[in-house]
Coordinates of C-alpha atoms in Angstrom, one line a residue:
M1 CA -6.8 -21.9 147.0
F2 CA -9.0 -19.0 145.4
L3 CA -10.6 -18.0 148.9
K4 CA -8.1 -19.0 152.1
M5 CA -6.1 -16.0 154.4
A6 CA -2.6 -15.5 154.4
I7 CA 0.5 -14.3 156.6
D8 CA 3.4 -12.4 156.0
P9 CA 5.8 -15.9 155.8
L10 CA 9.8 -15.9 155.3
C11 CA 11.0 -19.6 154.8
L12 CA 13.7 -21.8 153.3
C13 CA 12.0 -23.8 150.9
V14 CA 12.5 -28.0 150.9
V15 CA 13.8 -28.6 147.8
T16 CA 13.7 -31.8 145.8
G17 CA 15.1 -32.6 142.9
C18 CA 18.1 -30.1 141.0
I19 CA 17.7 -26.5 140.1
P20 CA 20.1 -25.7 137.2
E21 CA 23.1 -23.2 138.6
W22 CA 22.3 -21.0 136.3
L23 CA 19.0 -20.2 137.8
K24 CA 19.8 -16.8 139.8
G25 CA 17.5 -14.8 140.7
T26 CA 13.4 -14.1 141.8
L27 CA 10.4 -15.1 140.6
V28 CA 7.5 -12.4 142.0
R29 CA 4.6 -13.3 141.7
I30 CA 1.4 -11.4 142.8
G31 CA -2.8 -11.8 143.3
P32 CA -5.7 -11.4 145.1
G33 CA -5.4 -12.8 148.7
M34 CA -7.4 -11.2 151.1
F35 CA -11.5 -11.1 150.6
T36 CA -12.8 -10.2 154.1
V37 CA -12.4 -6.8 156.3
G38 CA -13.9 -7.2 159.4
D39 CA -17.5 -8.3 158.8
T40 CA -17.4 -6.8 155.1
A41 CA -16.2 -8.7 152.3
Y42 CA -15.5 -8.7 148.6
N43 CA -17.8 -9.9 145.8
H44 CA -15.2 -10.4 143.1
W45 CA -12.2 -12.8 143.3
F46 CA -10.0 -10.1 141.7
D47 CA -10.7 -7.8 143.9
G48 CA -9.0 -9.2 146.7
M49 CA -6.8 -7.1 148.5
A50 CA -3.0 -7.9 146.7
L51 CA -0.8 -10.6 148.1
M52 CA 2.7 -10.7 146.7
H53 CA 4.7 -13.9 146.6
S54 CA 8.5 -14.2 145.7
F55 CA 10.9 -17.1 145.3
A56 CA 14.6 -15.8 145.3
F57 CA 17.4 -18.7 143.7
R58 CA 20.6 -18.8 144.9
G59 CA 22.9 -21.2 145.1
G60 CA 20.3 -24.4 144.3
D61 CA 18.1 -23.2 146.9
V62 CA 15.0 -21.2 147.4
M63 CA 14.0 -18.8 149.6
Y64 CA 9.8 -18.1 149.7
R65 CA 8.4 -14.5 150.9
S66 CA 5.1 -13.4 150.9
R67 CA 4.0 -9.1 151.7
Y68 CA 0.9 -7.8 151.2
L69 CA 1.0 -4.6 148.9
R70 CA 0.5 -2.1 151.2
G71 CA -0.8 0.7 149.5
D72 CA -3.7 3.5 150.4
T73 CA -6.3 0.8 150.0
Y74 CA -4.6 -1.8 152.3
T75 CA -4.5 0.5 154.7
A76 CA -7.7 2.7 154.7
N77 CA -9.2 -1.0 155.0
M78 CA -7.5 -1.7 157.8
E79 CA -7.4 1.3 159.3
A80 CA -11.7 1.6 159.3
N81 CA -11.5 -2.5 159.9
R82 CA -13.9 -2.7 156.8
I83 CA -13.8 -2.5 152.9
V84 CA -14.3 1.2 152.4
V85 CA -12.4 1.5 148.7
S86 CA -14.4 0.7 145.8
E87 CA -13.2 -2.2 143.3
M88 CA -14.7 -3.1 139.8
G89 CA -16.9 -5.7 141.3
T90 CA -17.4 -4.7 144.8
M91 CA -18.6 -1.1 145.7
A92 CA -18.0 -0.1 149.0
Y93 CA -20.6 1.5 151.0
P94 CA -19.9 4.2 154.4
D95 CA -20.9 2.7 157.7
P96 CA -24.4 3.2 158.4
S97 CA -23.3 4.3 161.4
K98 CA -21.0 7.5 160.1
N99 CA -22.9 11.0 159.4
I100 CA -24.4 12.6 156.4
F101 CA -21.1 14.5 155.7
S102 CA -19.1 11.7 155.4
K103 CA -21.4 9.4 153.2
A104 CA -22.0 12.8 150.9
I105 CA -18.0 13.0 150.4
T106 CA -18.2 8.7 149.9
F107 CA -21.1 9.8 147.1
L108 CA -19.2 12.6 145.1
S109 CA -15.8 10.2 145.3
H110 CA -17.5 7.5 143.4
T111 CA -19.4 9.4 141.5
I112 CA -16.3 11.0 139.7
P113 CA -14.1 8.3 141.4
D114 CA -10.7 8.2 142.3
F115 CA -9.7 4.8 141.7
T116 CA -8.1 2.0 144.2
D117 CA -4.3 1.3 144.5
N118 CA -4.7 -2.2 145.0
C119 CA -2.9 -3.2 142.0
G120 CA -3.0 -7.0 142.4
N121 CA -2.7 -7.7 138.6
N122 CA 0.7 -8.1 137.6
I123 CA 4.3 -6.8 138.0
I124 CA 6.0 -5.0 135.6
R125 CA 8.7 -2.4 134.9
Y126 CA 10.1 1.0 133.8
G127 CA 13.5 1.8 133.7
E128 CA 15.0 -0.2 136.8
D129 CA 12.1 0.4 138.9
Y130 CA 9.5 -2.4 139.6
Y131 CA 5.7 -2.3 140.2
A132 CA 2.9 -3.9 141.5
T133 CA -0.3 -2.7 138.3
S134 CA -4.1 -3.4 137.9
E135 CA -5.4 -1.1 135.2
T136 CA -5.9 1.8 137.0
N137 CA -4.2 5.2 136.6
Y138 CA -2.4 3.9 139.6
I139 CA 1.4 1.5 140.4
R140 CA 2.8 0.8 143.2
K141 CA 6.3 0.6 143.6
I142 CA 7.9 -2.5 145.2
D143 CA 11.2 -3.6 146.4
P144 CA 10.9 -7.0 144.8
E145 CA 13.6 -8.3 147.3
T146 CA 11.7 -7.6 149.7
L147 CA 8.3 -6.8 148.6
E148 CA 8.1 -3.5 150.9
T149 CA 5.2 -1.5 149.1
Q150 CA 6.6 2.0 148.0
D151 CA 6.0 4.7 146.4
K152 CA 2.5 5.3 144.9
V153 CA 2.8 6.6 141.5
D154 CA -0.1 8.2 139.5
Y155 CA 0.3 7.9 135.5
Q156 CA -1.8 11.8 135.0
K157 CA 1.2 13.1 136.5
Y158 CA 2.8 12.0 133.1
L159 CA 0.2 11.3 130.8
A160 CA -3.4 11.9 130.7
V161 CA -5.2 8.6 131.0
N162 CA -7.7 7.0 133.3
L163 CA -7.1 3.3 132.3
V164 CA -3.3 1.8 131.3
T165 CA -3.0 -1.8 130.9
S166 CA -1.0 -4.2 132.8
H167 CA 0.9 -5.9 130.2
P168 CA 3.3 -3.9 129.0
H169 CA 6.5 -4.8 126.3
Y170 CA 9.9 -4.5 126.5
D171 CA 12.7 -4.2 124.0
K172 CA 16.7 -5.1 124.1
E173 CA 17.1 -1.4 124.9
G174 CA 15.4 -1.5 128.2
N175 CA 12.2 0.0 127.0
S176 CA 9.0 -0.1 128.1
Y177 CA 6.0 0.0 126.1
N178 CA 2.2 0.2 127.3
I179 CA -1.2 1.4 126.3
G180 CA -3.6 4.0 128.0
T181 CA -7.4 5.3 128.0
K182 CA -7.9 8.7 128.0
I183 CA -11.8 9.3 128.6
A184 CA -13.6 12.4 127.5
E185 CA -10.6 14.9 127.3
K186 CA -11.4 18.0 125.3
G187 CA -14.7 16.0 123.5
K188 CA -12.6 12.9 122.5
T189 CA -11.6 9.7 123.6
K190 CA -8.5 8.2 122.6
Y191 CA -5.7 5.5 123.3
T192 CA -2.7 6.3 123.6
I193 CA 0.4 4.4 123.2
F194 CA 3.5 5.6 125.3
K195 CA 6.7 4.4 125.3
V196 CA 9.4 4.5 128.9
P197 CA 13.2 4.9 128.1
P198 CA 15.6 3.4 130.7
I199 CA 17.6 6.0 132.2
A200 CA 21.1 5.9 130.4
K201 CA 23.6 3.9 132.3
G202 CA 26.4 6.2 133.1
K203 CA 24.2 8.8 133.5
I204 CA 22.5 8.7 136.8
T205 CA 23.1 11.8 139.2
L206 CA 22.4 12.3 143.0
S207 CA 19.4 14.6 141.1
L208 CA 18.0 11.3 139.1
I209 CA 18.1 9.3 142.2
G210 CA 14.5 8.4 142.9
T211 CA 13.1 9.8 139.9
P212 CA 10.8 7.4 138.6
A213 CA 11.8 6.6 134.8
L214 CA 7.9 7.9 133.7
K215 CA 9.2 11.1 133.9
N216 CA 11.2 10.6 130.4
L217 CA 7.7 9.1 129.1
E218 CA 7.4 9.5 125.2
V219 CA 3.8 9.4 123.1
L220 CA 4.1 7.7 120.4
C221 CA 0.9 7.6 119.2
S222 CA -2.8 8.1 119.6
V223 CA -5.9 6.5 118.3
P224 CA -9.3 7.9 118.3
C225 CA -12.0 5.5 120.2
R226 CA -15.2 5.0 117.7
S227 CA -17.3 5.8 120.5
L228 CA -16.7 8.7 122.9
L229 CA -18.7 7.3 126.5
T230 CA -18.1 3.6 125.6
P231 CA -14.2 2.9 125.0
S232 CA -12.9 -0.5 124.6
Y233 CA -11.8 -2.8 127.1
Y234 CA -8.2 -4.0 126.7
H235 CA -5.9 -5.8 128.6
S236 CA -3.0 -6.2 126.6
F237 CA -1.9 -5.9 123.0
G238 CA 1.2 -7.2 120.7
M239 CA 4.0 -5.6 119.1
T240 CA 7.2 -6.9 116.6
D241 CA 10.1 -5.1 115.5
N242 CA 8.1 -2.0 113.3
Y243 CA 4.5 -2.4 114.4
I244 CA 2.4 -2.3 117.4
I245 CA -1.3 -4.7 117.0
F246 CA -4.1 -2.8 118.8
I247 CA -7.5 -4.8 119.5
E248 CA -10.3 -2.4 119.8
Q249 CA -12.8 -5.0 121.0
P250 CA -16.7 -4.9 121.3
L251 CA -16.0 -5.4 125.2
K252 CA -17.3 -1.7 125.9
L253 CA -16.9 0.4 129.4
D254 CA -20.3 2.4 129.7
I255 CA -18.6 5.6 131.1
L256 CA -22.3 7.2 132.3
K257 CA -23.3 4.4 133.5
M258 CA -20.1 4.5 135.6
A259 CA -20.6 7.9 137.3
T260 CA -24.0 6.5 138.5
A261 CA -23.1 3.2 139.6
Y262 CA -22.8 3.9 143.2
M263 CA -26.3 5.9 143.7
R264 CA -27.8 3.0 141.7
H265 CA -26.5 0.4 143.9
T266 CA -24.6 -1.4 141.5
N267 CA -20.6 -2.3 140.8
W268 CA -18.2 -0.7 138.3
A269 CA -18.0 -4.2 136.9
S270 CA -21.9 -4.0 135.6
C271 CA -21.0 -0.9 133.1
L272 CA -18.5 -3.4 131.3
K273 CA -21.0 -4.8 128.5
Y274 CA -20.5 -7.3 125.7
N275 CA -21.4 -6.2 122.0
P276 CA -21.7 -9.2 119.5
E277 CA -23.3 -7.0 117.0
D278 CA -20.4 -4.6 117.1
D279 CA -16.9 -5.9 114.8
T280 CA -13.7 -5.8 116.5
L281 CA -11.3 -3.7 115.0
I282 CA -7.5 -4.3 114.4
H283 CA -5.2 -1.1 114.9
L284 CA -1.9 -1.4 113.1
I285 CA 0.6 1.2 114.3
D286 CA 3.7 1.9 112.3
R287 CA 6.5 2.4 115.5
K288 CA 8.8 4.4 112.7
T289 CA 6.0 6.9 111.4
Q290 CA 3.9 6.9 114.6
K291 CA 0.5 6.5 112.9
P292 CA -1.6 3.8 112.3
V293 CA -1.4 2.5 108.6
E294 CA -3.9 3.4 106.1
T295 CA -5.6 0.2 105.7
R296 CA -8.3 -0.9 108.2
Y297 CA -8.4 -4.3 109.5
Y298 CA -11.3 -5.8 111.6
T299 CA -13.0 -9.4 112.2
D300 CA -16.2 -10.8 113.9
A301 CA -16.8 -9.9 117.8
M302 CA -14.9 -11.6 120.1
V303 CA -13.2 -11.3 123.4
V304 CA -9.0 -11.1 124.3
Y305 CA -7.2 -10.9 127.1
H306 CA -4.0 -11.8 126.3
H307 CA -1.9 -11.5 123.3
V308 CA 0.5 -14.6 122.8
N309 CA 3.2 -13.1 120.5
A310 CA 3.7 -11.3 117.0
F311 CA 5.9 -11.5 114.0
E312 CA 6.7 -10.0 110.9
E313 CA 7.1 -12.2 108.1
D314 CA 7.3 -12.2 104.3
G315 CA 4.7 -8.7 104.2
H316 CA 2.8 -10.3 106.5
I317 CA 2.0 -9.4 110.5
V318 CA 0.9 -12.5 112.1
F319 CA -0.2 -12.7 115.8
D320 CA -1.7 -15.1 118.0
I321 CA -4.2 -14.2 120.7
I322 CA -6.2 -16.5 123.2
A323 CA -9.9 -15.4 122.5
Y324 CA -13.2 -15.9 124.0
D325 CA -17.1 -16.0 122.0
D326 CA -18.1 -13.6 125.1
N327 CA -17.2 -11.7 128.7
S328 CA -18.9 -14.5 130.8
L329 CA -15.6 -15.6 131.9
Y330 CA -15.6 -12.8 134.7
D331 CA -18.9 -13.6 135.8
L332 CA -17.6 -17.0 136.6
F333 CA -15.3 -15.3 139.2
Y334 CA -17.8 -14.0 141.4
L335 CA -16.7 -15.3 144.9
N336 CA -20.5 -16.9 145.2
S337 CA -20.1 -18.4 142.0
L338 CA -16.7 -19.9 142.8
R339 CA -17.6 -21.2 146.5
Q340 CA -21.5 -23.0 144.3
E341 CA -19.5 -24.6 141.6
I342 CA -15.9 -25.7 142.8
N343 CA -16.3 -29.2 144.3
E344 CA -13.8 -30.4 146.4
S345 CA -11.8 -32.3 143.5
G346 CA -11.6 -29.0 141.9
S347 CA -13.9 -29.5 138.8
S348 CA -16.7 -27.1 137.7
K349 CA -20.0 -28.3 137.1
K350 CA -21.1 -25.4 135.0
S351 CA -20.7 -25.1 131.4
I352 CA -18.4 -21.8 130.9
P353 CA -17.1 -20.3 128.0
I354 CA -13.9 -21.9 126.2
P355 CA -10.8 -20.2 125.3
K356 CA -9.9 -20.2 122.1
Y357 CA -6.0 -19.5 120.6
K358 CA -6.4 -17.8 117.7
R359 CA -3.9 -16.8 114.7
F360 CA -4.8 -13.5 112.8
V361 CA -2.4 -12.5 109.6
L362 CA -2.3 -8.9 108.6
P363 CA -1.3 -8.2 104.9
L364 CA 1.0 -4.9 104.6
Q365 CA 0.7 -4.4 101.0
I366 CA -2.8 -4.6 99.5
D367 CA -3.1 -1.5 96.8
K368 CA -2.9 -4.4 93.7
A369 CA -5.6 -6.7 95.3
S370 CA -9.3 -7.2 93.6
V371 CA -12.5 -6.9 95.8
G372 CA -13.0 -10.2 97.0
E373 CA -9.3 -11.6 97.4
D374 CA -7.5 -13.3 100.2
L375 CA -4.1 -11.1 100.7
V376 CA -2.3 -13.8 103.0
K377 CA 0.2 -15.9 101.1
L378 CA 1.5 -18.0 103.5
K379 CA 1.5 -21.4 103.3
Y380 CA 1.2 -22.6 106.9
T381 CA -1.5 -20.8 107.9
T382 CA -5.4 -21.4 107.3
A383 CA -5.9 -17.6 108.6
T384 CA -7.5 -15.3 105.8
A385 CA -7.6 -11.7 105.0
V386 CA -9.9 -10.7 102.6
K387 CA -10.5 -7.6 100.3
E388 CA -14.0 -5.7 100.7
K389 CA -13.2 -2.7 99.1
E390 CA -10.5 0.3 99.5
K391 CA -8.0 -0.2 102.2
L392 CA -10.3 -2.3 104.3
L393 CA -9.8 -6.0 104.7
L394 CA -11.9 -8.4 106.6
C395 CA -9.6 -10.9 108.8
Q396 CA -10.3 -14.4 109.8
P397 CA -8.2 -16.3 112.0
E398 CA -6.7 -19.8 112.1
I399 CA -7.9 -21.8 115.6
L400 CA -4.8 -23.3 116.8
C401 CA -6.1 -25.0 119.8
E402 CA -8.5 -24.8 122.4
G403 CA -8.7 -24.7 126.2
L404 CA -5.6 -22.9 127.1
D405 CA -4.9 -19.2 128.7
L406 CA -2.2 -17.5 130.5
P407 CA 0.4 -17.9 127.8
R408 CA 3.8 -17.3 127.9
I409 CA 6.9 -17.3 125.1
N410 CA 10.3 -17.1 125.6
Y411 CA 10.5 -13.4 126.1
N412 CA 13.6 -13.4 123.8
F413 CA 11.2 -14.1 121.2
N414 CA 8.6 -11.3 121.6
G415 CA 7.8 -9.8 118.4
K416 CA 9.9 -12.3 116.5
K417 CA 8.7 -16.0 115.0
Q418 CA 8.7 -18.2 118.0
K419 CA 7.8 -21.9 117.9
Y420 CA 6.7 -23.1 121.7
V421 CA 4.2 -21.4 123.8
Y422 CA 3.9 -22.7 127.6
L423 CA 0.0 -22.2 128.8
T424 CA -2.4 -23.3 131.7
C425 CA -5.0 -25.8 130.6
S426 CA -8.4 -26.2 132.5
E427 CA -10.8 -29.1 131.7
K428 CA -13.4 -27.7 133.7
P429 CA -12.2 -23.7 134.3
P430 CA -12.0 -21.7 136.1
V431 CA -9.0 -24.1 138.2
P432 CA -6.2 -24.7 135.6
T433 CA -5.3 -28.2 136.3
K434 CA -2.6 -28.5 133.9
V435 CA 0.9 -26.9 132.6
T436 CA 1.4 -27.6 129.1
K437 CA 4.0 -26.6 126.3
F438 CA 2.2 -25.9 122.8
D439 CA 4.0 -25.9 119.9
T440 CA 2.5 -23.9 117.5
E441 CA 4.0 -25.6 114.1
T442 CA 3.2 -29.3 114.7
K443 CA 0.0 -28.3 117.0
K444 CA 1.8 -30.9 119.5
M445 CA 1.1 -30.8 123.1
V446 CA 2.7 -31.5 126.4
H447 CA 1.5 -31.5 129.7
W448 CA 2.4 -31.5 133.0
E449 CA 0.1 -32.6 135.9
E450 CA -0.4 -34.0 139.8
Q451 CA -3.7 -35.2 140.9
G452 CA -5.2 -32.9 143.1
C453 CA -3.2 -30.1 142.0
W454 CA -3.9 -26.6 140.7
P455 CA -0.6 -24.7 138.6
S456 CA -0.5 -20.8 138.2
E457 CA 0.4 -19.3 134.8
P458 CA 4.1 -20.8 134.0
V459 CA 6.8 -18.5 133.6
F460 CA 9.9 -19.5 131.2
V461 CA 12.7 -18.7 132.1
A462 CA 15.6 -18.4 129.6
N463 CA 19.3 -20.0 130.1
P464 CA 21.7 -17.5 129.7
N465 CA 23.7 -19.6 127.5
A466 CA 20.7 -20.5 125.1
T467 CA 21.1 -21.4 121.6
E468 CA 17.8 -23.3 121.2
E469 CA 14.4 -21.4 122.2
D470 CA 13.0 -23.7 124.5
D471 CA 16.3 -24.1 126.6
G472 CA 15.6 -23.2 129.9
V473 CA 12.9 -23.5 132.8
V474 CA 9.7 -23.0 133.3
L475 CA 8.3 -22.1 136.5
A476 CA 4.8 -22.3 138.2
T477 CA 3.4 -22.5 141.9
V478 CA 1.1 -25.1 142.5
I479 CA -1.5 -25.5 145.1
S480 CA -2.0 -28.7 146.6
M481 CA -5.3 -29.6 147.4
D482 CA -4.1 -32.6 149.6
S483 CA -4.1 -30.9 153.3
Q484 CA -0.9 -33.4 153.7
K485 CA 1.3 -32.4 150.9
S486 CA 2.7 -28.7 150.8
D487 CA 2.0 -26.3 148.0
F488 CA 5.3 -25.8 146.2
L489 CA 6.9 -24.0 143.2
L490 CA 7.5 -26.2 140.1
V491 CA 10.5 -26.0 137.9
L492 CA 10.6 -27.6 134.6
E493 CA 13.0 -28.3 132.0
A494 CA 11.8 -26.6 129.0
K495 CA 12.6 -28.7 126.1
T496 CA 11.7 -32.2 127.7
F497 CA 8.8 -30.3 129.8
T498 CA 10.0 -33.0 132.5
E499 CA 9.7 -32.2 136.3
I500 CA 13.4 -31.3 137.8
A501 CA 12.8 -29.9 140.6
R502 CA 10.3 -28.8 143.2
A503 CA 10.4 -26.3 146.2
S504 CA 8.1 -27.2 148.8
V505 CA 6.7 -24.2 150.8
N506 CA 6.2 -24.0 154.8
A507 CA 3.0 -21.7 153.9
Q508 CA -0.1 -21.2 151.8
L509 CA 0.3 -20.5 148.6
H510 CA -2.9 -18.7 146.7
M511 CA -4.0 -18.8 143.0
D512 CA -2.5 -15.6 142.1
M513 CA -2.4 -13.5 138.4
H514 CA 0.9 -12.9 136.8
G515 CA 4.4 -12.8 137.9
Y516 CA 7.6 -11.3 136.4
F517 CA 11.1 -13.2 137.1
I518 CA 14.3 -11.1 137.7
F519 CA 18.1 -12.1 137.1
Q520 CA 20.4 -11.5 139.8
D521 CA 22.8 -8.8 138.2
R522 CA 25.9 -7.0 138.9
C523 CA 25.6 -3.5 140.4
S524 CA 21.7 -4.4 141.5
T525 CA 20.4 -7.1 143.3
F526 CA 17.9 -7.7 140.6
T527 CA 18.0 -6.8 136.4
R528 CA 15.5 -8.3 133.7

């Protein structure tokens, strides 16, 4: 569940049903797993020390493993037997028994913070290496087979950024793409889009062994922030074959307040403010010219965590997102709120913001249009983009559905027009109670649910011989609230969205955040 402790087990799952023969590889997931250290406790669920889970599929069997991410944060906390490294929602203060020198060092480290390497948000890939990541400048290399924690990597050795998203994109050539924020460098704050090429096969030499692919990082484009000391928070972005979509939303980090948060006895999360009076800017970057397009797009204030997909069609960019009306979702995950609001059946008593699945359309050609004209010419959507003046469009979305989040697609269709999306559904958030397959064309939904069960983000894994978009399986970890039943990994046939197998675990699973499926390969054990 959300708050239970964990150990580091390795066990063979009990499989009921039939796992497809072609499903060979490992699902690696990560999320918060430890919430107390000694007499100290984290304030926010996102802050808990990262716990990795893996499910390895081999010949119809499933092997489960879990291990804590043993980074510098984990080591420091364990050695001190208390929380000594601050997280976004939990500020760590020195032991009262410490001398004044130790307290002064702690104060300085929070004024100019060296962020945590408690990377518990997602598993990502650069080159042939896999990393646990949050959204700071640190990532931790991991072994996806053993879940061993390996090298600590600082983005700043390769690129001047303070924050980087935990949702990169990948192309078929093996390149990885991501966005980071550099705060107040030479009087400017900017968002930097970068590409990490793979190490070419056949060119791996002894000198390259152990060298991170980030060493070959290429900057594609920089977008200036609209305010020097209040950059936008963002969690993901969109990408098509020719464009990158970056949303600069009015959910902003106040850098001056972050610098003084420690002395004011408040956490860094309190410096994240939503400004509903501001517009949301939509930046469209041309991947070929590596520059933002001249047309400026904007929409009403909103908060976006997850992009679904984006594609190009008949002179338009279409992109789907999950949006909220404000940022109150974060506050719901403070542990005191979770304890108060979630009753034994897993339902919440409090009204909270409902996620909305929004579709935006960005016309590419606007020169001949008249002021006041809607330039969206696609017949299947009600989304609009009205020309307000030269090179400026006001975009309004079509709302396809509500109540769904944590979207995943068949990633072979990333950047292309796709039909199906797999998400979690929460009738009474924050606890997901259903896994949903959503048809973006018919707007129909199919659900999997079971009484007293909390499923995680669904991960679609395509059949290697697939001829249709939904030919594959959907994997989701499921926590049972019935103490007589085991937690399990759910395997759904994606086409019919029916359960074909489950792998029960002789261990307690945790609500986690995101995951990555790594196919078994020829020369190395894992590949994408």
